[in-house]
Tab-separated table of C-alpha atoms in Angstrom:
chain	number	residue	atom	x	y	z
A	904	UNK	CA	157.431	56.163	-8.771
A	905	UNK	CA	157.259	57.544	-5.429
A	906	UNK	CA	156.731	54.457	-3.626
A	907	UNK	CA	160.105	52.922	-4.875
A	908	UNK	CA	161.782	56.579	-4.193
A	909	UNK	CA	160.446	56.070	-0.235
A	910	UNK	CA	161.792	52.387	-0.192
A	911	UNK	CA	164.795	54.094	-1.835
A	912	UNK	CA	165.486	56.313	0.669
A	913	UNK	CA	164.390	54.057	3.956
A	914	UNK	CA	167.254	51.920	4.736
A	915	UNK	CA	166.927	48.253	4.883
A	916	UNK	CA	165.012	46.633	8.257
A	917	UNK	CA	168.394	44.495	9.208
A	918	UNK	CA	169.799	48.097	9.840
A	919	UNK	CA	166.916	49.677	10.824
A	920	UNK	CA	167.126	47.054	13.977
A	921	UNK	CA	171.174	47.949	14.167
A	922	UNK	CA	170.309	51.232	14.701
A	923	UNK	CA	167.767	51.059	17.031
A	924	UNK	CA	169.897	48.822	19.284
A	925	UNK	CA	173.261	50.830	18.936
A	926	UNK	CA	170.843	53.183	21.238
A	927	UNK	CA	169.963	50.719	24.222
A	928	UNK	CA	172.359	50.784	26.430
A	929	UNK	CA	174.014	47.476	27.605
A	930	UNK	CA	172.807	45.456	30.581
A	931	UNK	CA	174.910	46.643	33.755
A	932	UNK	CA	176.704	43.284	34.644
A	933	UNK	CA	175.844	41.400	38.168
A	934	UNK	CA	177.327	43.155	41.170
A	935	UNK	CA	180.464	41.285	42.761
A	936	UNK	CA	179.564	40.324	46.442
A	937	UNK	CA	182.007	39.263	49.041
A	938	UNK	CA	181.662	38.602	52.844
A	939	UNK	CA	184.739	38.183	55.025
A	940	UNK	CA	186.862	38.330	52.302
A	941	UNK	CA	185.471	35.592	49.961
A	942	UNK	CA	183.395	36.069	47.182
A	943	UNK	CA	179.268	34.909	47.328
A	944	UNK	CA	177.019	33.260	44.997
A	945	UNK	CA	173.551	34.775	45.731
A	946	UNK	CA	170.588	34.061	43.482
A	947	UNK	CA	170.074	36.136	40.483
A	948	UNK	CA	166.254	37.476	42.022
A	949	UNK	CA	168.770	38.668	45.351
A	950	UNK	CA	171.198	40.613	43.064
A	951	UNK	CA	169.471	43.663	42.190
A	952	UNK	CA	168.689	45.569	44.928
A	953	UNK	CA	170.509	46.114	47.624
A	954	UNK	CA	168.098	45.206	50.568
A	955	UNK	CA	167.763	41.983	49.214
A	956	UNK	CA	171.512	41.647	49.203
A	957	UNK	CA	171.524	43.017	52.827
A	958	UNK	CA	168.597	39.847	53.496
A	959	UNK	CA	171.123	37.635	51.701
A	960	UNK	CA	174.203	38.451	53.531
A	961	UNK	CA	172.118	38.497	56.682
A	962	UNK	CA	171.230	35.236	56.554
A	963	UNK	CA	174.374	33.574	55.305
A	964	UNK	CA	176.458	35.079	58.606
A	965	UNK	CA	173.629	33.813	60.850
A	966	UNK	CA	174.380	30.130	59.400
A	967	UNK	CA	177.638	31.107	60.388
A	968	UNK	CA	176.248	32.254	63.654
A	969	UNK	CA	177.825	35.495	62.887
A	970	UNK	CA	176.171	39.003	62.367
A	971	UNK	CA	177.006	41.261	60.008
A	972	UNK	CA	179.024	44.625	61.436
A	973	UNK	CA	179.638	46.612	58.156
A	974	UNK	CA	178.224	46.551	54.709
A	975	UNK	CA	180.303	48.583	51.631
A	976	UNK	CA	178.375	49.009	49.030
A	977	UNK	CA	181.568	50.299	45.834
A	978	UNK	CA	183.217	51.525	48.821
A	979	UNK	CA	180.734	53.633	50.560
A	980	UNK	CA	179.363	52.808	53.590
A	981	UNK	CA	176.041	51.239	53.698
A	982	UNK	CA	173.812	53.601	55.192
A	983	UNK	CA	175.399	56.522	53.289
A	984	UNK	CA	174.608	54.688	49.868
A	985	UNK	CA	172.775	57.435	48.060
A	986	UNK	CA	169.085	56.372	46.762
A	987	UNK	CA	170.104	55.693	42.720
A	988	UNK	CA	173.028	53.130	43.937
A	989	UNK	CA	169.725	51.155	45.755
A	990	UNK	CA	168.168	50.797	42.957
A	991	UNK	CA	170.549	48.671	41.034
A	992	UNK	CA	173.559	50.953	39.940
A	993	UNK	CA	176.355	49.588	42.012
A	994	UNK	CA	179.117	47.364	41.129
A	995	UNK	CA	180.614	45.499	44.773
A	996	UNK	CA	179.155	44.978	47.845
A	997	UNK	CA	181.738	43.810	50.711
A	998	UNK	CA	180.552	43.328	54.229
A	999	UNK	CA	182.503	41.853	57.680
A	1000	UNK	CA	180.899	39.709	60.404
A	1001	UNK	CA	181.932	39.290	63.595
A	1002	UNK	CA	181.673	36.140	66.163
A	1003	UNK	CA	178.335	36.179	68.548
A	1004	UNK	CA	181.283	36.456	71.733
A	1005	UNK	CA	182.866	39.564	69.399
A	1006	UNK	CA	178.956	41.035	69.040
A	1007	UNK	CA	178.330	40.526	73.071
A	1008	UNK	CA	181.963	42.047	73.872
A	1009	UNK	CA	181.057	44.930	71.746
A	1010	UNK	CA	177.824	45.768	73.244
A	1011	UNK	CA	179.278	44.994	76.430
A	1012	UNK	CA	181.633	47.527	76.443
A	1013	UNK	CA	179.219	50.698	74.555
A	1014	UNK	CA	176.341	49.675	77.115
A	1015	UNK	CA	179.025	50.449	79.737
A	1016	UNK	CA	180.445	53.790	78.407
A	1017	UNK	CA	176.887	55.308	78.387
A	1018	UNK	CA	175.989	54.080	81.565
A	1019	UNK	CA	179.150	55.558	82.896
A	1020	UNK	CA	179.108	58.945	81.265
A	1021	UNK	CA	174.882	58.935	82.684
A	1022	UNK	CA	176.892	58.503	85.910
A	1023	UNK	CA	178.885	60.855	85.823
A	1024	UNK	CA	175.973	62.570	85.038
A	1025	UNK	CA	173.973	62.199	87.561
A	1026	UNK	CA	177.330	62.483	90.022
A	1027	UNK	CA	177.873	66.235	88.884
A	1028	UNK	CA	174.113	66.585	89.321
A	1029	UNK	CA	174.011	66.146	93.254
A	1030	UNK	CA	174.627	69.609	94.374
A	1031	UNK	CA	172.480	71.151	91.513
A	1032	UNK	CA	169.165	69.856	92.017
A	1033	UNK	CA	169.807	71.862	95.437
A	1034	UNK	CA	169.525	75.600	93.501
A	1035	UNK	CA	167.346	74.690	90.596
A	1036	UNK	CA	164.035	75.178	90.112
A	1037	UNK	CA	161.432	72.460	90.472
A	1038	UNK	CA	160.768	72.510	86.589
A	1039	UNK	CA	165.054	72.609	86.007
A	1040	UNK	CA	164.870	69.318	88.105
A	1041	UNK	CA	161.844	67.757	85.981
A	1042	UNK	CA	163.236	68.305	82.874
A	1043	UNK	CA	166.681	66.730	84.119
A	1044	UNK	CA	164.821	63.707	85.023
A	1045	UNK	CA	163.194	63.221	81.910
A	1046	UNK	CA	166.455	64.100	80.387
A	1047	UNK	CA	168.052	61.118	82.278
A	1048	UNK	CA	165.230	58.541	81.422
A	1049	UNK	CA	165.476	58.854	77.921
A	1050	UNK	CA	169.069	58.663	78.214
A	1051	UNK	CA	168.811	55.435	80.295
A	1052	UNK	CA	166.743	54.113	77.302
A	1053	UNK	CA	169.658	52.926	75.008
A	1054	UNK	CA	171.498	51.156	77.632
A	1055	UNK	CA	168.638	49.223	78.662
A	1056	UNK	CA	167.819	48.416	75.232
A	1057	UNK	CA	171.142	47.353	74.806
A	1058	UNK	CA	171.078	45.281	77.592
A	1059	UNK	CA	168.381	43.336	76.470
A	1060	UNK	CA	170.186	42.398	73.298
A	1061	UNK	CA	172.732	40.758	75.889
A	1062	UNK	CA	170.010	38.874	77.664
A	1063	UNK	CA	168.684	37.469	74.387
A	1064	UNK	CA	172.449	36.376	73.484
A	1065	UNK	CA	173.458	35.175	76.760
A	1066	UNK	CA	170.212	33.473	78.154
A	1067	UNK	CA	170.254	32.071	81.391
A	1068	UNK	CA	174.058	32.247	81.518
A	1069	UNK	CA	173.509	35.726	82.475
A	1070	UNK	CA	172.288	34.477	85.804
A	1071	UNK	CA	176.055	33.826	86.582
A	1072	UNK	CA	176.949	37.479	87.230
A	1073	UNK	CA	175.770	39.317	90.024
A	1074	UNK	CA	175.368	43.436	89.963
A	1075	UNK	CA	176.030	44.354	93.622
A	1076	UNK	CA	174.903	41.046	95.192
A	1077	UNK	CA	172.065	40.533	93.005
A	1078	UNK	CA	170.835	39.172	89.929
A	1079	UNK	CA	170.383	41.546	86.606
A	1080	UNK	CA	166.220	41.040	87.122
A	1081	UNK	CA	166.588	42.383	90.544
A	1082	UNK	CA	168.610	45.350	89.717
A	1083	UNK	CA	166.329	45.911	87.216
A	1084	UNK	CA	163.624	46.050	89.394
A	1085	UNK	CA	165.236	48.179	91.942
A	1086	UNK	CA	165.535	50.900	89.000
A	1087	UNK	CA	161.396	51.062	89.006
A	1088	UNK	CA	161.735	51.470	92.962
A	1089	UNK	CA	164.274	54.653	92.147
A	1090	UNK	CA	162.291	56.026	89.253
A	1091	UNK	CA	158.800	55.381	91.147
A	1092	UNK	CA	160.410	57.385	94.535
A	1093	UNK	CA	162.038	60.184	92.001
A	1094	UNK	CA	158.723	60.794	90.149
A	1095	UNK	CA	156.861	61.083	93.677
A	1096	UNK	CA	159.214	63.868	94.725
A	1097	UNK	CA	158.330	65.714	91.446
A	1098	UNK	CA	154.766	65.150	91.638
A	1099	UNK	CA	154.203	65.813	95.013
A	1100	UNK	CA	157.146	68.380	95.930
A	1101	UNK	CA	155.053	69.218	99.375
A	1102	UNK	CA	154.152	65.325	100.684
A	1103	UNK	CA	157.615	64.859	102.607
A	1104	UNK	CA	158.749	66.547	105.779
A	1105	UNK	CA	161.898	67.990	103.838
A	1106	UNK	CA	162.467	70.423	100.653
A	1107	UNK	CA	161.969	68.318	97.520
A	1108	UNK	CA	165.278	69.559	96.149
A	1109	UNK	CA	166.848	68.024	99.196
A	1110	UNK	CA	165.428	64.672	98.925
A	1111	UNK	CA	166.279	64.536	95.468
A	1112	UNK	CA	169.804	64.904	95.731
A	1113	UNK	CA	169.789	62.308	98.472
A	1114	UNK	CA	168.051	60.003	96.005
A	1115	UNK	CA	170.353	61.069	92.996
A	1116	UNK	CA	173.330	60.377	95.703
A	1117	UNK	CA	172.798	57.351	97.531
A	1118	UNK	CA	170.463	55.556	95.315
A	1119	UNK	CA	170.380	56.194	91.416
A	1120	UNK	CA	174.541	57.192	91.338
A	1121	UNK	CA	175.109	53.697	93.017
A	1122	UNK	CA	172.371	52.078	90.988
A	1123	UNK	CA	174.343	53.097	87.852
A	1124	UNK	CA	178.097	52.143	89.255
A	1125	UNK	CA	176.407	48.484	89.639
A	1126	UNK	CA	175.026	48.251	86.119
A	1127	UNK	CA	178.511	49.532	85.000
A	1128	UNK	CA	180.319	46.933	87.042
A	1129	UNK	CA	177.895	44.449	85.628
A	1130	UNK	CA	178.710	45.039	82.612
A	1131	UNK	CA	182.510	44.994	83.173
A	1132	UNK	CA	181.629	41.752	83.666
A	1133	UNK	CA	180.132	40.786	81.464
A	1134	UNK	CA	182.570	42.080	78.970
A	1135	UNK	CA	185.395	39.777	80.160
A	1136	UNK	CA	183.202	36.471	79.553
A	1137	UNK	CA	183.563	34.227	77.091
A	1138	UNK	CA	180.002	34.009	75.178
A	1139	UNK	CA	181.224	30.696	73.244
């Protein structure tokens, strides 16, 4: 009598199994992703995260030889995509290439800017070094090499686009290897002085300006003419 009062009461297995799945939630449908515009197929295993979208759309431009220069992911930009939305729970990705020329005229032109704001730097700097202290003009100088840092970097992203087309352009009469190499003469004469404040015949603060001056100031106008160049060329 109990028994059949307990199968009574429990309701029948068909909506025992309607219940249970009126409680999992739906599968979230396949994000829409578009590049330049146009809508992309990627493989189902490449759709639910978004670094493997990223690798996707990556690799697609660079069969375009294109890059990629933004990524939306539901209209957020990329690399402010919070951590949940990498995991799966986003609905659109949309990214924009640009041309390899586009890329090179790009760096071209921020490579410049910082080498001509370290300039200006390094201008303003001349009279300075004369009044500081020999650890104010240290810390200046290390200052100025990590700030040189990015710009070379980005110069070597240049290199590896152009090739040996960059051996067309000349940076005050020379090739870009030997202005490079007349940066390790500067840096290698500047880290002297500060090493050895007492090894030359005038004050270290003096020679230093004369160095900033005549030698690094210059250097830098060069690269940034260089790179004026460069910007005008036609990478295709």
């Amino acid at each position: 009598m109990a028994a059949s009062l307990l199968n009574l009461a429990r309701p029948p297995a068909d909506k025992q199994a309607m219940s249970v799945n009126a409680w999992k939630s739906a599968p979230l449908p396949l994000p829409s992703v578009w590049l330049d515009g146009q809508p992309v197929e990627l493989p189902a295993r490449s759709t639910g995260s978004l670094p493997a979208i990223f690798t996707e759309l990556e690799s697609l431009a660079a069969r375009r030889q294109r890059v990629l220069a933004s990524v939306w992911v539901d209209g957020t930009p990329a690399e402010l995509v919070e951590e949940k939305q990498r995991d799966g729970q986003f609905q659109r990705v949309e990214a924009e290439s640009i041309s390899l020329a586009e890329l090179s005229r790009r760096l071209a032109a921020e490579t410049r800017g910082q080498v001509r704001e370290l300039r200006w730097e390094v201008e303003r700097a001349v009279l300075t070094v004369l009044i500081n202290d020999p650890p104010q003009n240290r810390r200046l100088w290390l200052r100025w090499r990590v700030a040189i840092r990015e710009p070379l970097a980005k110069l070597g992203m240049l290199r590896d686009l152009w090739g040996a087309r960059l051996g067309e352009l000349s940076a005050g009469g020379h090739d870009l290897e030997a202005h490079l190499e007349e940066l390790g003469r500067i840096a290698g004469h500047v880290e002297l002085i500060l090493l050895k404040p007492d090894a030359e015949s005038l004050p270290a603060a003096m020679i230093l300006s004369d160095v900033f001056e005549r030698s690094f100031a210059p250097w830098l106008w060069r690269l940034e003419e260089y790179l004026g160049q460069l910007h005008e060329q036609n990478l295709e």
